[in-house]
Amino acid sequence: MGKKLLLDKVGVAGIQKYDVYRREGGYAAVEKALKALTPEIILDEVKKSGLRGRGGAGFPTGMKWSFLAKPPGVPRHLVCNADESEPGTFKDRYLMEKLPHLLIEGMITSSFALGANTSYIYIRGEYAYIYKILETAIQEAYKAGWLGKNILGTGYDLDLYMQIGAGAYICGEETALLESLEGKRGNPRIKPPFPAIAGLWGRPTVVNNVETLMAVVPIINFGGEAYSKIGIGRSTGTKLISASGHINKPGVYEIDLGLPVEEFIYSQEYCGGILGGRKMKAVVAGGSSVPILPTELILRTAKGEPRLMTYESLGDGGFATGTMLGSGGFIVMDESTSIVKNLYTFSRFYHHESCGQCSPCREGTGWMEKILHKVLSGHGTLRDIDLLWDIQQKIDGKTICPLGEAAAWPVASAIRHFRSEFEDFVKNPQSIQDVKHYYRLTGEKA
Amino acid sequence: MAGSKKIQFSEKAMAYVRELIARYPAGKQKSAVIPILHLAQAEFDGWLSAPVMDYVASLLNIQSIEVYEVASFYSMFNLKPVGKCTIEVCHTSSCWLRGAEDIIRHIEKKLNISAGETTTDGMFTLKKVECLGACGYAPMFQVGADFYENLTIQKTDELLEKFRKEGKRQTYCNHLVDVK
């Protein structure tokens, strides 16, 4: 297998269009799946591949599929989670914009494996322009006979529909997404029951991320075993990484899992090093929720081993010295960055996005934002730092959905690794004004 | 304003409403509420008044409160009038790292409003918003369905001028309806 499994054809002119996509070998996975394979064999291939959910949680996809209840006479659904909203993450947007038919191909193959006859793509409202791209691609797929009744004469029927959101990070949580798809507020459900038992309209449902569903296509084309040979240990296959912040080449990169973090940041093939040749200060490696790490810990584990882009290596050391691969939202900060100010943008985000169901999250995220604002306004006290620590602890693990943890971990990790910066702002409020942020657009060309 | 004229979708929008409802099983038409609210916002002056929401409820045969509670939950629905052109500048981490604050300050100065306000001529509303998924192309803002990325002060000025010249209402929905 080549290095790029999802992006290998991304440079082909017109690949968004059905004719070009088909000419380049597109929809081969659907042909193979529907004509030569059974749902059981497809499930087995996905299990063998070791594919893990690419939305952030990293749960084994084959296992998730195997939990799907199959009571006779009850329709089942596959829902694609295209609600990508984790700060620092923009790979699903890139994938859908560039390769809409790859998502449709992955969804047909996966729907067939799950025995679903009606599937939905739930896309965040802000991606309205991508809605159009996908809607056009779906219509092309219907016309060419890949969707609708009796696909390829196999007797398998599938309808695929788009559904648009309207601005709510929480709808990326799968049960909130299902609520939203049912036309309600995006309040996460209490689990169990899990969607595999009672999901959309109470029916058995699988919710998978865009990248996960696309990865099913090479798994079917080349086999689960071949896919599992890419990567290291339980981190198999390729992963799309969204790189942003103070780097020379921000963008979306497909990497083999196992790539050293240092190579990802500094090689010309990927991020191309730090802007202006400055020094790196910190990295948020997997989207805003995961712990921030200072340079020395993102490049090497506490044991001194090179940190690799895998679920396991990034997690090495637990939260004391490690982080998570998460959604692959890789935010790099240079030496000029105020960690406290960056944290404030995260805490403001989580306060804004808390659905308000659980008191620890609803109240706690607001308190954290306010305290950080107080510190940044020059009115902080040393006790405020302890209070922040106390609040994040009281949110972590005490909410219906993981938004609580997502809000708590950035606060905990910023204090754990950069406590002295908080103390400097408290002890010497003037130092807040002195923070030199290099990227003032008014003073320097962007 | 929506209250002063009859609230009624255009034929084109109504056809789309019917198609949206057909995407869900019988009796589950409530699922269409979010896309229909997007359409309503586009057709009725860029915001959702109570009568507009009542109208949407009647189309879906659900209670008005079921529409209000949805409209008030999602940040893209305006419950108050907004300018023809709402500029939504992302200011979360990656955009902040690459100068979003400078873009916001510049627009505030240029339009003589603070974020959250609308210009007196009703042309522009400026909003600070959270992560729009354009982190690698920061700083950026969204206007209607389109993303404007890798912004500089100069590029921002040019875009403001372009929107002013066009003078038309920018909605998230242009693309939804255009598909049909």
XYZ file of C-alpha atoms in Angstrom:
626
model
C 0.000 0.000 0.000
C 1.176 3.490 -0.742
C 1.712 6.069 1.914
C -1.382 8.140 1.191
C -4.524 6.082 1.496
C -7.127 8.828 1.523
C -5.295 11.693 -0.142
C -3.537 9.790 -2.931
C -5.909 11.182 -5.559
C -6.464 14.578 -3.993
C -4.319 16.323 -6.612
C -6.206 14.913 -9.600
C -7.991 17.735 -11.415
C -11.764 17.458 -11.105
C -11.655 14.587 -8.574
C -14.706 16.177 -6.888
C -16.738 15.160 -9.933
C -18.174 11.690 -10.274
C -16.773 10.897 -13.735
C -13.219 11.715 -12.749
C -13.503 9.943 -9.398
C -14.858 6.818 -11.097
C -12.194 6.914 -13.818
C -9.554 7.016 -11.079
C -10.845 3.762 -9.621
C -13.521 5.193 -7.352
C -16.416 3.036 -6.130
C -14.310 -0.135 -6.512
C -14.827 -0.783 -2.797
C -18.610 -0.664 -3.227
C -18.450 -3.073 -6.177
C -16.262 -5.463 -4.224
C -18.327 -5.199 -1.047
C -21.741 -5.650 -2.619
C -20.796 -8.272 -5.201
C -18.021 -10.320 -3.625
C -18.257 -9.801 0.131
C -20.838 -10.269 2.859
C -21.541 -7.880 5.740
C -19.804 -10.379 8.047
C -16.645 -10.414 5.935
C -16.559 -6.599 5.767
C -16.914 -6.378 9.541
C -14.112 -8.882 9.866
C -11.857 -6.862 7.554
C -12.534 -3.676 9.515
C -11.738 -5.509 12.753
C -8.524 -6.910 11.269
C -7.481 -3.455 10.088
C -7.312 -2.167 13.655
C -9.008 1.065 12.493
C -9.881 3.327 15.423
C -12.422 6.132 15.405
C -10.818 9.200 13.845
C -13.120 11.744 15.472
C -11.037 11.860 18.627
C -11.988 9.008 20.940
C -9.986 6.357 19.077
C -12.476 3.570 19.818
C -11.984 0.469 17.600
C -14.400 0.846 14.685
C -14.942 -2.885 14.153
C -15.903 -3.305 17.787
C -18.310 -0.362 17.597
C -19.946 -1.936 14.544
C -20.196 -5.324 16.256
C -22.253 -3.780 19.083
C -25.026 -2.803 16.660
C -28.265 -4.483 17.703
C -30.157 -6.242 14.930
C -33.701 -6.852 16.125
C -35.792 -8.195 13.213
C -38.040 -5.703 11.481
C -36.407 -2.629 13.036
C -34.565 -0.314 10.611
C -30.925 0.450 11.456
C -29.049 3.615 10.567
C -25.530 4.757 9.816
C -24.882 8.414 10.595
C -21.722 10.193 9.529
C -20.470 12.679 12.090
C -19.323 15.643 10.003
C -19.817 18.105 12.837
C -16.071 18.726 13.124
C -15.806 21.562 15.635
C -12.873 20.794 17.924
C -10.632 23.863 17.866
C -7.523 23.069 15.858
C -9.285 20.466 13.700
C -10.173 21.048 10.064
C -9.302 17.766 8.330
C -12.869 16.533 7.775
C -13.695 19.780 6.060
C -10.678 19.310 3.786
C -11.584 15.679 3.071
C -15.223 16.457 2.256
C -14.373 19.465 0.149
C -11.715 17.655 -1.891
C -13.033 14.080 -1.944
C -16.827 14.082 -1.525
C -17.246 10.801 -3.393
C -14.779 9.031 -1.106
C -17.125 9.742 1.787
C -20.121 8.500 -0.186
C -18.195 5.371 -1.178
C -17.235 4.746 2.440
C -20.809 5.283 3.552
C -22.316 2.886 0.999
C -19.786 0.185 1.891
C -20.292 0.704 5.629
C -24.092 0.959 5.382
C -24.127 -2.359 3.507
C -21.978 -3.944 6.211
C -24.312 -2.672 8.931
C -27.527 -3.508 7.091
C -28.645 0.114 7.020
C -30.980 1.257 4.231
C -31.153 4.929 5.187
C -28.028 6.836 6.177
C -27.366 10.462 7.020
C -24.434 12.833 6.923
C -24.769 15.373 9.730
C -22.600 18.369 8.849
C -21.992 21.419 11.025
C -23.990 24.454 9.952
C -20.931 26.595 9.322
C -19.833 24.204 6.574
C -22.783 25.256 4.411
C -20.598 25.554 1.322
C -19.487 21.928 1.739
C -23.126 20.902 2.104
C -23.542 21.949 -1.500
C -20.489 19.969 -2.646
C -21.745 16.820 -0.926
C -25.328 17.298 -2.058
C -24.118 17.563 -5.647
C -21.968 14.448 -5.244
C -24.886 12.501 -3.725
C -27.085 13.423 -6.679
C -24.356 12.230 -9.056
C -24.089 8.956 -7.143
C -27.867 8.437 -7.371
C -27.785 9.100 -11.102
C -24.948 6.621 -11.611
C -26.838 3.951 -9.685
C -24.668 3.774 -6.550
C -27.539 4.936 -4.361
C -31.244 4.176 -4.456
C -33.010 0.891 -5.109
C -31.337 -2.387 -6.039
C -27.776 -1.086 -6.208
C -25.702 -2.946 -8.841
C -28.568 -5.374 -9.183
C -27.742 -6.914 -5.801
C -31.091 -6.149 -4.221
C -29.472 -3.804 -1.705
C -31.256 -0.443 -1.261
C -29.695 2.645 0.263
C -30.836 6.232 0.589
C -28.246 8.775 1.700
C -29.269 12.219 2.923
C -27.545 15.335 4.151
C -28.530 17.037 7.386
C -27.190 20.429 8.378
C -26.588 21.706 11.907
C -26.730 25.311 13.033
C -23.746 26.078 15.229
C -23.154 23.896 18.283
C -19.867 22.168 19.147
C -21.749 19.787 21.404
C -23.442 18.165 18.412
C -20.139 16.433 17.684
C -20.927 14.260 20.722
C -22.759 11.371 19.112
C -25.929 11.370 21.203
C -26.228 15.169 20.987
C -25.818 14.774 17.236
C -28.696 12.284 17.169
C -30.869 14.642 19.220
C -30.087 17.399 16.749
C -30.852 15.085 13.830
C -34.218 14.456 15.450
C -34.837 18.203 15.369
C -34.107 18.977 19.013
C -31.626 20.909 21.128
C -28.226 19.232 21.144
C -28.346 17.874 24.677
C -26.293 14.674 25.074
C -28.222 11.640 26.249
C -27.508 9.629 29.350
C -25.848 6.338 28.404
C -26.667 3.474 28.430
C -28.479 2.801 26.233
C -25.792 3.461 23.642
C -26.779 4.408 20.078
C -25.925 0.872 18.923
C -29.015 -0.234 20.858
C -31.224 2.871 20.791
C -29.946 5.678 18.571
C -31.715 7.729 15.921
C -35.477 7.653 16.648
C -34.735 4.880 19.131
C -33.395 2.599 16.431
C -29.995 0.850 16.424
C -27.500 3.357 15.027
C -23.794 3.610 14.328
C -22.243 7.083 14.323
C -18.809 7.343 12.677
C -16.502 10.219 11.849
C -15.884 11.318 8.226
C -12.265 10.138 8.159
C -13.203 6.792 9.738
C -15.795 6.083 7.048
C -13.381 7.112 4.293
C -10.733 4.755 5.711
C -13.129 1.841 5.165
C -12.579 2.261 1.394
C -8.832 1.362 1.333
C -9.498 -1.317 3.953
C -11.931 -3.029 1.588
C -9.777 -2.404 -1.489
C -6.507 -3.665 -0.018
C -7.689 -5.785 2.902
C -7.734 -5.211 6.641
C -4.464 -6.989 7.164
C -2.558 -4.794 4.717
C -4.011 -1.705 6.430
C -2.972 -2.984 9.848
C 0.658 -3.271 8.707
C 0.902 0.519 8.474
C 1.597 2.130 11.808
C 2.838 0.837 15.128
C 1.121 -1.551 17.528
C -2.499 -0.603 18.116
C -2.111 2.619 16.121
C -2.683 1.271 12.628
C -3.109 2.960 9.278
C -2.802 6.578 8.315
C -4.166 9.628 10.130
C -5.117 13.052 8.867
C -3.481 15.762 10.948
C -4.688 19.377 10.930
C -1.645 21.548 11.568
C -2.067 25.177 12.622
C -0.533 27.950 14.677
C 3.012 29.254 14.430
C 4.351 26.956 11.724
C 5.574 27.660 8.220
C 3.195 25.303 6.466
C -0.192 25.070 8.151
C -2.545 22.607 6.496
C -3.872 19.059 6.432
C -1.396 16.175 6.213
C -1.909 12.451 5.943
C 0.741 10.644 7.951
C 1.524 7.037 8.689
C 0.836 6.607 12.386
C 4.215 6.290 14.077
C 5.847 9.335 12.501
C 8.115 11.073 15.051
C 6.555 14.327 16.328
C 9.819 16.156 15.750
C 9.865 15.146 12.089
C 6.246 16.226 11.691
C 6.975 19.686 13.057
C 10.331 20.381 11.447
C 10.452 18.508 8.135
C 9.649 20.357 4.930
C 7.224 17.607 3.987
C 4.939 18.610 6.851
C 4.841 21.716 9.073
C 8.179 23.066 7.831
C 9.368 24.329 11.211
C 8.437 27.314 13.330
C 7.499 30.634 11.710
C 10.334 33.106 11.467
C 12.804 30.497 12.724
C 11.673 31.190 16.269
C 11.697 28.706 19.112
C 8.740 26.461 19.866
C 7.132 26.825 23.252
C 4.234 24.388 23.397
C 1.972 22.121 21.365
C -1.656 21.070 21.674
C -1.383 17.798 19.775
C -4.910 16.489 19.360
C -7.437 19.323 19.366
C -8.198 21.863 22.097
C -9.368 19.275 24.647
C -6.124 17.390 25.023
C -3.427 18.439 27.491
C -0.980 21.072 26.267
C 2.665 20.015 26.452
C 5.817 22.127 26.597
C 8.440 21.589 23.875
C 10.597 19.153 25.834
C 7.640 16.852 26.565
C 6.058 16.938 23.114
C 9.336 15.996 21.420
C 10.371 13.375 23.979
C 8.564 11.367 26.608
C 9.525 11.748 30.261
C 11.619 8.611 29.770
C 13.575 10.403 27.061
C 12.229 8.404 24.118
C 11.282 10.233 20.929
C 7.549 11.002 20.983
C 5.709 9.433 18.033
C 2.406 10.293 16.401
C 0.509 7.314 17.799
C -2.304 6.971 20.314
C 0.088 5.192 22.695
C 3.219 7.331 22.397
C 1.379 10.654 22.745
C -0.393 9.168 25.755
C 2.841 7.956 27.326
C 3.233 9.290 30.856
C -0.503 9.779 31.347
C -1.633 13.312 32.003
C 1.380 14.009 34.216
C 3.746 14.187 31.245
C 1.744 13.012 28.226
C -1.248 13.979 26.109
C -3.509 12.382 23.469
C -3.703 12.016 19.690
C -7.373 13.021 19.862
C -8.749 14.379 16.599
C -5.300 15.175 15.246
C -5.761 18.935 15.672
C -2.119 19.949 16.036
C -1.660 23.528 17.297
C 1.893 24.823 17.579
C 2.826 27.861 19.676
C 6.076 29.771 19.472
C 8.064 31.403 22.251
C 6.033 34.631 22.065
C 2.759 32.940 23.004
C 1.037 33.628 26.300
C -0.157 30.238 27.500
C -2.628 31.975 29.833
C -4.187 33.959 27.003
C -4.387 30.909 24.768
C -6.059 29.012 27.607
C -8.528 31.853 27.970
C -9.614 31.373 24.343
C -10.166 27.675 25.067
C -12.093 28.280 28.286
C -14.249 30.927 26.637
C -14.944 28.418 23.872
C -16.059 25.672 26.266
C -18.224 28.065 28.256
C -19.888 29.173 25.039
C -20.395 25.594 23.899
C -21.581 23.954 27.144
C -25.140 22.759 26.524
C -26.073 23.635 30.103
C -27.526 20.297 31.167
C -24.989 19.442 33.888
C -24.273 21.999 36.607
C -20.535 21.268 36.972
C -19.976 22.027 33.277
C -22.504 24.843 32.875
C -21.291 26.731 35.965
C -17.680 25.544 36.016
C -16.829 26.549 32.455
C -18.218 30.028 33.162
C -16.180 30.350 36.329
C -12.995 29.261 34.606
C -13.504 31.787 31.824
C -14.204 34.567 34.324
C -11.205 33.795 36.507
C -8.900 33.718 33.492
C -10.359 37.008 32.343
C -9.693 38.412 35.799
C -6.074 37.233 35.708
C -5.590 38.687 32.228
C -7.110 41.984 33.349
C -4.391 42.286 35.971
C -6.649 41.616 38.959
C -5.707 37.993 39.636
C -4.498 36.582 42.937
C -2.470 33.463 43.691
C -5.617 31.930 45.159
C -7.277 32.245 41.739
C -4.787 29.740 40.312
C -5.704 27.245 43.024
C -9.365 27.986 42.441
C -8.975 27.233 38.719
C -7.342 23.932 39.609
C -10.134 23.143 42.047
C -12.902 23.936 39.542
C -11.450 21.830 36.730
C -11.154 18.902 39.159
C -14.796 19.316 40.078
C -15.920 19.187 36.453
C -13.715 16.279 35.342
C -15.710 13.041 35.303
C -18.883 14.567 36.714
C -20.893 15.269 33.587
C -23.142 13.327 31.202
C -20.826 13.820 28.225
C -17.090 14.410 27.716
C -17.430 18.180 27.183
C -16.751 18.499 30.899
C -13.409 16.738 30.601
C -12.648 18.588 27.376
C -13.029 21.863 29.269
C -11.126 20.679 32.344
C -8.028 19.129 30.756
C -6.664 22.248 29.012
C -6.916 24.174 32.304
C -5.284 21.406 34.321
C -2.439 20.914 31.849
C -1.722 24.638 31.427
C -1.372 25.023 35.193
C 0.579 21.759 35.506
C 3.209 22.736 32.953
C 3.139 26.547 32.970
C 2.151 27.545 36.503
C 4.893 30.153 36.699
C 3.277 32.107 33.838
C 0.040 32.406 35.770
C 2.001 33.493 38.844
C 3.935 36.110 36.858
C 0.698 37.702 35.676
C -0.671 37.737 39.201
C 2.456 39.057 40.882
C 3.333 41.565 38.197
C 0.229 42.676 36.261
C 2.424 44.951 34.130
C 3.942 41.819 32.583
C 0.600 41.133 30.855
C 1.082 44.266 28.779
C 4.664 43.304 28.084
C 3.756 40.048 26.363
C 4.989 40.466 22.857
C 2.823 38.614 20.429
C 4.701 38.402 17.153
C 1.750 38.128 14.839
C 0.200 41.538 15.188
C -1.095 42.011 11.668
C -0.972 45.752 11.896
C 2.738 45.720 12.618
C 3.911 42.782 10.580
C 2.900 41.208 7.327
C 0.878 38.084 7.982
C -39.711 43.411 8.828
C -41.224 39.979 8.984
C -44.200 41.119 11.049
C -45.392 43.646 8.510
C -45.844 41.298 5.581
C -47.408 37.914 5.100
C -45.159 35.117 6.228
C -45.075 32.643 3.401
C -42.188 30.739 1.834
C -41.538 31.236 -1.881
C -42.544 28.386 -4.198
C -38.914 27.358 -4.574
C -38.393 27.251 -0.813
C -41.671 25.358 -0.289
C -40.574 22.701 -2.783
C -37.350 22.336 -0.844
C -39.252 22.117 2.461
C -41.294 19.234 1.091
C -38.160 17.481 -0.080
C -36.494 17.945 3.294
C -39.447 16.455 5.132
C -39.382 13.444 2.793
C -35.864 12.615 4.013
C -37.231 11.295 7.300
C -39.606 8.457 8.171
C -43.318 9.235 8.429
C -44.090 11.059 11.665
C -40.464 12.176 12.124
C -40.875 15.420 10.172
C -39.597 17.368 13.183
C -36.096 16.335 12.056
C -36.388 18.936 9.310
C -36.701 21.850 11.727
C -33.063 22.984 11.578
C -32.700 23.108 7.788
C -36.119 24.777 7.526
C -35.120 27.407 10.090
C -32.050 28.117 7.956
C -34.342 28.624 4.981
C -36.689 30.813 7.004
C -33.830 32.980 8.185
C -32.709 33.418 4.587
C -36.175 34.240 3.287
C -37.378 36.488 6.120
C -34.790 39.257 6.565
C -31.983 37.259 8.153
C -33.550 36.554 11.527
C -36.234 34.477 13.200
C -39.105 36.448 14.666
C -41.743 34.707 16.780
C -44.286 34.780 13.918
C -41.709 33.231 11.574
C -41.004 30.469 14.089
C -44.745 29.899 14.529
C -45.028 29.578 10.760
C -42.245 26.949 10.715
C -44.030 25.092 13.530
C -47.246 25.060 11.503
C -45.437 23.655 8.457
C -44.049 20.819 10.546
C -47.207 20.311 12.560
C -45.331 20.711 15.858
C -45.766 23.078 18.814
C -44.230 26.549 18.552
C -42.200 25.910 21.702
C -40.480 23.005 19.928
C -39.210 25.491 17.361
C -38.312 28.217 19.906
C -36.217 25.845 21.986
C -34.254 24.757 18.938
C -33.827 28.268 17.527
C -32.509 29.534 20.862
C -29.991 26.692 21.221
C -27.981 27.049 18.012
C -25.658 29.989 17.548
C -26.326 30.469 13.825
C -29.950 31.423 14.389
C -30.541 35.124 14.981
C -33.396 35.958 17.322
C -32.944 39.668 16.675
C -32.554 41.615 13.431
C -29.027 41.718 12.011
C -27.294 43.651 9.253
C -27.429 42.499 5.647
C -23.904 41.257 5.964
C -22.877 39.544 9.198
C -19.122 39.254 9.529
C -18.249 36.397 11.855
C -14.617 36.532 12.891
C -13.203 33.415 14.513
C -11.106 34.226 17.573
C -10.391 30.830 19.120
C -6.816 29.637 19.709
C -5.315 29.120 16.243
C -6.996 32.230 14.812
C -5.967 34.210 17.877
C -2.377 32.967 17.451
C -2.355 34.308 13.896
C -3.790 37.755 14.557
C -7.601 37.497 14.769
C -7.707 40.254 17.385
C -6.104 42.677 14.959
C -8.722 41.847 12.345
C -11.530 42.403 14.862
C -10.095 45.696 16.092
C -9.591 46.876 12.540
C -13.172 46.098 11.499
C -14.511 47.728 14.670
C -12.604 50.899 13.854
C -13.453 50.834 10.180
C -17.195 50.300 10.718
C -17.316 52.342 13.920
C -19.081 49.593 15.871
C -18.109 47.130 18.590
C -18.328 43.395 18.091
C -21.950 42.348 18.552
C -23.304 45.578 17.037
C -24.840 46.554 13.705
C -23.925 49.640 11.673
C -26.579 52.375 11.668
C -27.224 51.872 7.939
C -28.089 48.219 8.650
C -25.378 46.986 6.298
C -22.962 45.210 8.649
C -23.137 43.221 11.869
C -19.837 42.200 13.441
C -19.669 39.022 15.521
C -16.835 37.316 17.328
C -17.367 33.575 16.966
C -15.721 30.392 18.181
C -13.740 27.941 16.035
C -15.081 27.607 12.492
C -12.654 24.897 11.397
C -10.297 27.062 9.380
C -7.391 26.896 11.853
C -4.744 26.311 9.207
C -5.862 29.298 7.157
C -6.080 31.794 10.001
C -7.098 34.506 10.531
C -10.472 34.163 8.874
C -14.089 35.214 8.918
C -17.296 33.767 7.578
C -19.877 35.795 5.687
C -22.967 33.902 4.648
C -21.953 30.448 3.496
C -18.443 31.464 2.516
C -15.130 31.421 4.355
C -12.600 34.214 3.791
C -9.188 33.015 4.905
C -5.549 34.004 5.396
C -6.796 37.523 6.055
C -4.598 40.579 6.155
C -5.693 44.100 6.995
C -5.635 44.978 3.294
C -7.624 41.914 2.280
C -10.175 42.703 4.986
C -10.612 46.242 3.647
C -11.111 44.945 0.121
C -13.730 42.448 1.264
C -15.677 45.044 3.266
C -15.734 47.211 0.161
C -16.924 44.295 -1.966
C -19.787 43.455 0.423
C -20.825 47.089 0.622
C -20.874 47.387 -3.162
C -22.908 44.208 -3.577
C -25.270 45.438 -0.901
C -27.148 42.157 -0.807
C -28.167 40.031 2.141
C -25.653 37.263 2.775
C -27.145 34.068 4.156
C -25.878 30.642 5.106
C -28.536 29.274 2.888
C -27.578 30.536 -0.560
C -26.003 27.205 -1.288
C -28.790 25.107 0.178
C -31.354 26.563 -2.144
C -29.046 26.893 -5.144
C -28.619 23.150 -5.203
C -32.216 22.736 -6.314
